[in-house]
mmCIF file of C-alpha atoms and ligand atoms in Angstrom:
data_model
loop_
_atom_site.group_PDB
_atom_site.id
_atom_site.type_symbol
_atom_site.label_atom_id
_atom_site.label_comp_id
_atom_site.label_asym_id
_atom_site.label_seq_id
_atom_site.Cartn_x
_atom_site.Cartn_y
_atom_site.Cartn_z
ATOM 1 C CA MET A 281 37.503 98.081 80.668
ATOM 2 C CA ARG A 282 36.975 95.211 83.106
ATOM 3 C CA PRO A 283 39.293 95.098 86.140
ATOM 4 C CA LEU A 284 42.020 92.437 85.887
ATOM 5 C CA ARG A 285 41.338 89.234 87.755
ATOM 6 C CA PRO A 286 43.735 88.745 90.711
ATOM 7 C CA ILE A 287 45.459 85.761 89.084
ATOM 8 C CA VAL A 288 46.120 87.758 85.909
ATOM 9 C CA LEU A 289 47.455 90.679 87.933
ATOM 10 C CA ALA A 290 49.762 88.388 89.940
ATOM 11 C CA THR A 291 51.084 86.818 86.741
ATOM 12 C CA LEU A 292 51.735 90.257 85.246
ATOM 13 C CA LEU A 293 53.580 91.448 88.345
ATOM 14 C CA LEU A 294 55.716 88.299 88.354
ATOM 15 C CA ALA A 295 56.563 88.820 84.682
ATOM 16 C CA VAL A 296 57.637 92.411 85.364
ATOM 17 C CA ALA A 297 59.771 91.255 88.303
ATOM 18 C CA LEU A 298 61.491 88.685 86.091
ATOM 19 C CA ILE A 299 62.138 91.093 83.219
ATOM 20 C CA ALA A 300 63.469 93.941 85.356
ATOM 21 C CA PRO A 301 67.011 93.062 86.482
ATOM 22 C CA ALA A 302 67.559 93.041 90.218
ATOM 23 C CA ARG A 303 69.139 96.334 91.280
ATOM 24 C CA ALA A 304 71.506 95.785 94.142
ATOM 25 C CA GLU A 305 72.459 98.462 96.629
ATOM 26 C CA PRO A 306 75.538 100.560 95.779
ATOM 27 C CA TYR A 307 78.812 99.049 97.003
ATOM 28 C CA SER A 308 79.523 100.371 100.492
ATOM 29 C CA GLY A 309 83.027 99.106 101.327
ATOM 30 C CA ALA A 310 86.393 100.871 101.198
ATOM 31 C CA LEU A 311 87.622 102.243 97.869
ATOM 32 C CA PHE A 312 91.130 102.506 96.454
ATOM 33 C CA ASP A 313 91.468 105.306 93.885
ATOM 34 C CA ALA A 314 94.068 103.988 91.453
ATOM 35 C CA HIS A 315 94.199 107.033 89.175
ATOM 36 C CA LEU A 316 94.510 110.332 90.983
ATOM 37 C CA HIS A 317 96.317 113.575 90.148
ATOM 38 C CA TYR A 318 96.897 116.502 92.458
ATOM 39 C CA ASN A 319 98.316 118.853 89.850
ATOM 40 C CA ASP A 320 99.681 122.324 90.548
ATOM 41 C CA GLU A 321 96.555 124.080 89.226
ATOM 42 C CA ALA A 322 94.383 122.148 91.729
ATOM 43 C CA VAL A 323 96.261 123.223 94.849
ATOM 44 C CA ALA A 324 94.877 126.777 95.159
ATOM 45 C CA SER A 325 91.207 125.765 94.762
ATOM 46 C CA PHE A 326 91.485 122.469 96.615
ATOM 47 C CA PRO A 327 94.014 122.643 99.469
ATOM 48 C CA VAL A 328 95.388 119.380 100.885
ATOM 49 C CA ALA A 329 92.961 119.361 103.836
ATOM 50 C CA ASP A 330 90.049 119.786 101.436
ATOM 51 C CA VAL A 331 91.014 116.915 99.102
ATOM 52 C CA LEU A 332 91.656 114.648 102.088
ATOM 53 C CA ALA A 333 88.186 115.492 103.436
ATOM 54 C CA ARG A 334 86.633 114.724 100.031
ATOM 55 C CA MET A 335 88.356 111.332 99.965
ATOM 56 C CA GLN A 336 87.214 110.575 103.479
ATOM 57 C CA ARG A 337 83.583 111.492 102.721
ATOM 58 C CA ALA A 338 83.760 109.314 99.575
ATOM 59 C CA GLY A 339 85.051 106.314 101.546
ATOM 60 C CA VAL A 340 88.396 106.342 99.709
ATOM 61 C CA ARG A 341 91.002 104.735 101.976
ATOM 62 C CA GLY A 342 93.908 104.423 99.570
ATOM 63 C CA ILE A 343 95.170 106.232 96.459
ATOM 64 C CA ILE A 344 97.786 106.121 93.752
ATOM 65 C CA ALA A 345 99.017 109.720 93.784
ATOM 66 C CA ASN A 346 100.596 111.008 90.585
ATOM 67 C CA SER A 347 100.827 114.741 90.076
ATOM 68 C CA ARG A 348 102.309 117.275 87.682
ATOM 69 C CA PRO A 349 104.841 118.174 88.962
ATOM 70 C CA ASN A 350 105.586 115.584 91.675
ATOM 71 C CA ASP A 351 105.161 118.205 94.446
ATOM 72 C CA GLY A 352 101.425 117.457 94.627
ATOM 73 C CA THR A 353 102.126 113.797 95.328
ATOM 74 C CA LYS A 354 104.714 114.743 97.948
ATOM 75 C CA ALA A 355 102.205 117.053 99.645
ATOM 76 C CA LEU A 356 99.625 114.246 99.890
ATOM 77 C CA ALA A 357 102.317 111.832 101.129
ATOM 78 C CA ALA A 358 103.448 114.336 103.774
ATOM 79 C CA ALA A 359 99.903 114.886 105.044
ATOM 80 C CA ARG A 360 100.057 111.453 106.708
ATOM 81 C CA ALA A 361 96.281 111.229 107.080
ATOM 82 C CA SER A 362 95.696 108.217 109.300
ATOM 83 C CA ALA A 363 92.669 106.993 107.340
ATOM 84 C CA LEU A 364 94.415 107.160 103.964
ATOM 85 C CA THR A 365 97.211 105.091 102.407
ATOM 86 C CA VAL A 366 99.135 107.064 99.782
ATOM 87 C CA VAL A 367 100.923 105.005 97.121
ATOM 88 C CA PRO A 368 103.198 107.508 95.372
ATOM 89 C CA PHE A 369 103.971 107.277 91.640
ATOM 90 C CA ILE A 370 106.533 109.372 89.785
ATOM 91 C CA ARG A 371 104.881 111.543 87.162
ATOM 92 C CA LEU A 372 107.012 111.868 84.036
ATOM 93 C CA TYR A 373 105.829 115.421 83.436
ATOM 94 C CA ARG A 374 107.373 118.474 84.994
ATOM 95 C CA ASN A 375 105.079 120.633 82.853
ATOM 96 C CA ARG A 376 102.591 120.405 79.983
ATOM 97 C CA ALA A 377 105.343 120.373 77.330
ATOM 98 C CA ASP A 378 106.667 117.038 78.642
ATOM 99 C CA TYR A 379 103.457 115.236 77.547
ATOM 100 C CA ASN A 380 104.558 115.136 73.938
ATOM 101 C CA GLY A 381 108.218 114.238 74.086
ATOM 102 C CA TRP A 382 108.960 112.304 77.284
ATOM 103 C CA PHE A 383 109.409 108.961 75.477
ATOM 104 C CA ALA A 384 112.603 110.198 73.796
ATOM 105 C CA ASP A 385 113.847 112.673 76.441
ATOM 106 C CA GLU A 386 116.796 111.385 78.487
ATOM 107 C CA THR A 387 116.371 114.162 81.058
ATOM 108 C CA ILE A 388 113.135 112.416 82.097
ATOM 109 C CA VAL A 389 115.115 109.282 83.007
ATOM 110 C CA ALA A 390 117.429 111.404 85.147
ATOM 111 C CA MET A 391 114.416 112.993 86.866
ATOM 112 C CA VAL A 392 112.894 109.555 87.559
ATOM 113 C CA GLN A 393 116.178 108.237 89.001
ATOM 114 C CA ASP A 394 116.486 111.325 91.169
ATOM 115 C CA GLU A 395 112.921 110.996 92.511
ATOM 116 C CA LEU A 396 113.402 107.264 93.128
ATOM 117 C CA ALA A 397 116.487 107.981 95.213
ATOM 118 C CA ARG A 398 114.645 110.603 97.254
ATOM 119 C CA GLY A 399 111.288 108.947 97.869
ATOM 120 C CA THR A 400 108.431 110.619 99.751
ATOM 121 C CA ALA A 401 107.237 111.053 103.309
ATOM 122 C CA ALA A 402 104.921 108.088 102.707
ATOM 123 C CA GLY A 403 107.868 105.893 101.678
ATOM 124 C CA PRO A 404 109.512 105.020 98.385
ATOM 125 C CA TYR A 405 107.791 105.547 95.048
ATOM 126 C CA ARG A 406 105.908 102.417 93.970
ATOM 127 C CA GLY A 407 105.321 103.242 90.331
ATOM 128 C CA ILE A 408 105.819 105.410 87.268
ATOM 129 C CA GLY A 409 103.118 107.372 85.460
ATOM 130 C CA GLU A 410 100.632 108.291 84.409
ATOM 131 C CA PHE A 411 102.171 108.771 80.998
ATOM 132 C CA HIS A 412 100.448 109.218 77.650
ATOM 133 C CA LEU A 413 101.274 107.911 74.196
ATOM 134 C CA TYR A 414 99.068 109.600 71.620
ATOM 135 C CA ASP A 415 100.877 107.679 68.857
ATOM 136 C CA SER A 416 101.403 104.080 69.921
ATOM 137 C CA ALA A 417 104.621 103.799 67.860
ATOM 138 C CA ASN A 418 106.248 106.051 70.473
ATOM 139 C CA ALA A 419 106.095 103.085 72.864
ATOM 140 C CA ASN A 420 109.324 102.155 71.075
ATOM 141 C CA GLY A 421 111.004 105.450 71.996
ATOM 142 C CA ALA A 422 114.347 104.863 73.724
ATOM 143 C CA VAL A 423 113.187 106.408 76.994
ATOM 144 C CA ALA A 424 109.876 104.520 76.987
ATOM 145 C CA ALA A 425 111.788 101.233 76.594
ATOM 146 C CA LYS A 426 114.288 102.198 79.274
ATOM 147 C CA LEU A 427 111.581 103.126 81.788
ATOM 148 C CA MET A 428 109.646 99.902 81.165
ATOM 149 C CA ARG A 429 112.803 97.880 81.873
ATOM 150 C CA LEU A 430 113.519 99.994 84.963
ATOM 151 C CA ALA A 431 109.972 99.358 86.217
ATOM 152 C CA GLN A 432 110.375 95.618 85.771
ATOM 153 C CA GLU A 433 113.781 95.556 87.515
ATOM 154 C CA ARG A 434 112.659 97.710 90.443
ATOM 155 C CA ASN A 435 109.196 96.169 90.762
ATOM 156 C CA LEU A 436 107.511 99.507 90.059
ATOM 157 C CA ALA A 437 104.023 99.519 88.592
ATOM 158 C CA VAL A 438 103.392 101.597 85.462
ATOM 159 C CA LEU A 439 100.243 103.679 84.837
ATOM 160 C CA ALA A 440 99.890 104.149 81.082
ATOM 161 C CA HIS A 441 97.262 106.062 79.087
ATOM 162 C CA VAL A 442 97.727 104.315 75.745
ATOM 163 C CA ASP A 443 95.829 102.414 73.084
ATOM 164 C CA ASP A 444 95.715 98.642 72.741
ATOM 165 C CA ALA A 445 98.581 98.490 70.211
ATOM 166 C CA ALA A 446 100.895 100.267 72.670
ATOM 167 C CA ILE A 447 100.065 97.711 75.385
ATOM 168 C CA ASP A 448 101.723 94.997 73.302
ATOM 169 C CA LEU A 449 104.664 97.262 72.436
ATOM 170 C CA LEU A 450 105.296 98.254 76.076
ATOM 171 C CA PHE A 451 105.171 94.635 77.249
ATOM 172 C CA ALA A 452 107.674 93.684 74.518
ATOM 173 C CA HIS A 453 110.257 95.758 76.457
ATOM 174 C CA ALA A 454 109.395 94.250 79.837
ATOM 175 C CA PRO A 455 107.050 91.220 79.695
ATOM 176 C CA ARG A 456 106.789 90.873 83.493
ATOM 177 C CA ALA A 457 106.242 94.555 84.331
ATOM 178 C CA ARG A 458 103.052 95.402 86.209
ATOM 179 C CA LEU A 459 101.201 97.646 83.796
ATOM 180 C CA ILE A 460 98.044 99.486 84.850
ATOM 181 C CA TRP A 461 96.174 100.454 81.692
ATOM 182 C CA ALA A 462 94.633 103.861 82.439
ATOM 183 C CA HIS A 463 90.980 103.831 81.273
ATOM 184 C CA THR A 464 91.350 100.322 79.728
ATOM 185 C CA GLY A 465 91.046 101.757 76.237
ATOM 186 C CA ILE A 466 89.673 105.294 76.407
ATOM 187 C CA GLY A 467 89.000 105.204 72.648
ATOM 188 C CA GLY A 468 86.490 102.402 73.121
ATOM 189 C CA VAL A 469 88.688 99.405 72.281
ATOM 190 C CA PRO A 470 86.228 96.454 71.949
ATOM 191 C CA VAL A 471 85.748 94.348 75.074
ATOM 192 C CA GLU A 472 86.865 91.306 73.078
ATOM 193 C CA ARG A 473 90.236 92.969 72.422
ATOM 194 C CA VAL A 474 90.576 93.857 76.133
ATOM 195 C CA ARG A 475 89.914 90.190 76.946
ATOM 196 C CA GLU A 476 92.587 89.096 74.465
ATOM 197 C CA LEU A 477 95.174 91.449 76.046
ATOM 198 C CA MET A 478 94.233 90.279 79.562
ATOM 199 C CA GLN A 479 94.820 86.687 78.461
ATOM 200 C CA ARG A 480 98.119 87.470 76.751
ATOM 201 C CA HIS A 481 99.663 89.652 79.498
ATOM 202 C CA PRO A 482 99.203 88.205 83.006
ATOM 203 C CA THR A 483 100.519 91.365 84.716
ATOM 204 C CA LEU A 484 98.145 93.736 82.899
ATOM 205 C CA ILE A 485 95.633 95.548 85.159
ATOM 206 C CA GLY A 486 92.757 97.631 83.777
ATOM 207 C CA GLU A 487 91.827 100.969 85.418
ATOM 208 C CA LEU A 488 88.261 101.941 84.591
ATOM 209 C CA SER A 489 87.774 105.737 84.710
ATOM 210 C CA TYR A 490 86.336 107.228 81.480
ATOM 211 C CA ARG A 491 85.945 103.749 79.952
ATOM 212 C CA PRO A 492 83.266 104.062 77.223
ATOM 213 C CA GLY A 493 80.488 101.479 77.437
ATOM 214 C CA LEU A 494 81.258 100.368 80.988
ATOM 215 C CA THR A 495 77.805 101.351 82.193
ATOM 216 C CA ASP A 496 74.354 101.787 80.691
ATOM 217 C CA GLY A 497 72.462 105.078 80.622
ATOM 218 C CA ALA A 498 71.371 104.588 84.224
ATOM 219 C CA GLY A 499 74.926 104.061 85.467
ATOM 220 C CA HIS A 500 74.615 100.311 85.891
ATOM 221 C CA LEU A 501 77.221 97.831 84.733
ATOM 222 C CA ALA A 502 76.946 96.729 81.091
ATOM 223 C CA ALA A 503 76.672 92.979 80.507
ATOM 224 C CA PRO A 504 79.937 92.523 78.515
ATOM 225 C CA TRP A 505 81.909 94.143 81.348
ATOM 226 C CA ARG A 506 80.173 92.083 83.989
ATOM 227 C CA ALA A 507 81.257 88.990 82.048
ATOM 228 C CA LEU A 508 84.847 90.268 81.747
ATOM 229 C CA PHE A 509 85.083 91.090 85.482
ATOM 230 C CA THR A 510 83.687 87.654 86.321
ATOM 231 C CA GLU A 511 86.345 86.092 84.124
ATOM 232 C CA PHE A 512 89.193 88.284 85.478
ATOM 233 C CA PRO A 513 88.128 89.410 88.977
ATOM 234 C CA THR A 514 91.722 90.127 90.051
ATOM 235 C CA ARG A 515 92.660 92.329 87.090
ATOM 236 C CA PHE A 516 90.692 95.580 87.387
ATOM 237 C CA VAL A 517 90.801 98.685 89.606
ATOM 238 C CA ILE A 518 88.833 101.933 89.788
ATOM 239 C CA GLY A 519 90.074 105.527 89.525
ATOM 240 C CA SER A 520 88.828 109.117 89.624
ATOM 241 C CA ASP A 521 91.326 110.662 87.161
ATOM 242 C CA THR A 522 91.263 114.135 88.701
ATOM 243 C CA TRP A 523 93.096 115.593 85.686
ATOM 244 C CA ILE A 524 91.171 118.883 85.830
ATOM 245 C CA ASN A 525 89.746 120.820 88.764
ATOM 246 C CA ALA A 526 86.157 119.963 87.806
ATOM 247 C CA ARG A 527 86.909 116.340 88.669
ATOM 248 C CA TRP A 528 87.966 117.424 92.165
ATOM 249 C CA GLY A 529 84.777 119.465 92.473
ATOM 250 C CA ASP A 530 82.759 116.316 91.753
ATOM 251 C CA TYR A 531 85.061 113.837 93.505
ATOM 252 C CA GLU A 532 82.356 112.395 95.743
ATOM 253 C CA GLY A 533 79.965 112.119 92.784
ATOM 254 C CA LEU A 534 82.569 110.163 90.792
ATOM 255 C CA MET A 535 83.054 107.710 93.629
ATOM 256 C CA ARG A 536 79.285 107.416 94.138
ATOM 257 C CA ALA A 537 78.940 106.532 90.457
ATOM 258 C CA ALA A 538 81.556 103.793 90.826
ATOM 259 C CA ARG A 539 79.712 102.431 93.863
ATOM 260 C CA VAL A 540 76.534 102.072 91.773
ATOM 261 C CA TRP A 541 78.039 99.768 89.134
ATOM 262 C CA LEU A 542 80.231 97.959 91.682
ATOM 263 C CA GLY A 543 76.968 97.135 93.458
ATOM 264 C CA ASP A 544 75.862 95.201 90.366
ATOM 265 C CA LEU A 545 78.673 92.660 90.900
ATOM 266 C CA PRO A 546 78.853 89.732 93.325
ATOM 267 C CA PRO A 547 80.194 91.197 96.614
ATOM 268 C CA ALA A 548 83.540 89.373 96.462
ATOM 269 C CA THR A 549 84.237 90.645 92.925
ATOM 270 C CA ALA A 550 83.160 94.179 93.848
ATOM 271 C CA GLN A 551 85.501 94.147 96.844
ATOM 272 C CA ARG A 552 88.418 93.048 94.671
ATOM 273 C CA ILE A 553 87.879 95.795 92.102
ATOM 274 C CA ALA A 554 87.099 98.444 94.741
ATOM 275 C CA TRP A 555 90.036 97.681 97.012
ATOM 276 C CA GLY A 556 91.503 94.177 97.025
ATOM 277 C CA ASN A 557 93.324 94.188 93.679
ATOM 278 C CA ALA A 558 95.175 97.428 94.411
ATOM 279 C CA ALA A 559 95.881 96.262 97.964
ATOM 280 C CA GLU A 560 97.446 93.095 96.582
ATOM 281 C CA LEU A 561 99.420 95.000 93.969
ATOM 282 C CA PHE A 562 101.035 97.199 96.636
ATOM 283 C CA GLY A 563 100.937 94.903 99.672
ATOM 284 C CA LEU A 564 98.463 97.044 101.643
ATOM 285 C CA ALA A 565 96.719 95.953 104.827
ATOM 286 C CA GLU A 566 92.945 95.987 105.082
ATOM 287 C CA PRO A 567 91.728 99.518 105.934
ATOM 288 C CA LYS A 568 91.132 100.043 109.640
HETATM 289 ZN ZN1 ZN B 284 95.093 110.668 84.312
#
């Protein structure tokens, strides 16, 4: 085979450069982890000092802490790590059994009121959740409705692991509540449906852990999500969802993965999703 002439080679290289999308560097700024649990089974394997060190190494400078039971959140709030802002949320679950009946259990309302009155070492609770609704109809449970109205009245954010139908039902109780949608449709709700809900509910925020289809096989941002983030740059946040100990074991890896796809966005949009949107939601200062 004859060697390629230089002009042909140059043309080929240019074509390859044009076809291959530009791969930006991973995002390197501060992160806010908007979906974090420090549950009772994590404490023995990952003591407070250890999880704080993991966050620091990952560049996480702020967190929503929500733990089963709330003691884990209180422990993180009491640690008063200077490099970390803890935004405490009241978990609705005292134990595993509460997952399946909280939406109709009046004792949960009493527990929430009690925790609200007490607060934490890092200040008052700023939100409620994470809660789950495995059947979206339970969004109409008496306690679910009551807690949504309470959140709206007290300006508490709500972290909800629900499907798209439940988003509409929850907002029907409290149209101005600030609702963080855990995973933004963990069942793979189509991006078009997410867009429709974002348009309909101006106080809806999407949290992106475990979101199917967010990235391609190489961990880079998928085109439909890039378009959605460009359209709604102020409406998304990232999270680790440390719901099992394995997630704590790989905490830095999870945050590194987020930095890869954040790096595919324009820097101002990446900064908003990484930190700015959560900071605005909770009135946080820029990290020192
Ligand atoms: Zn969770």
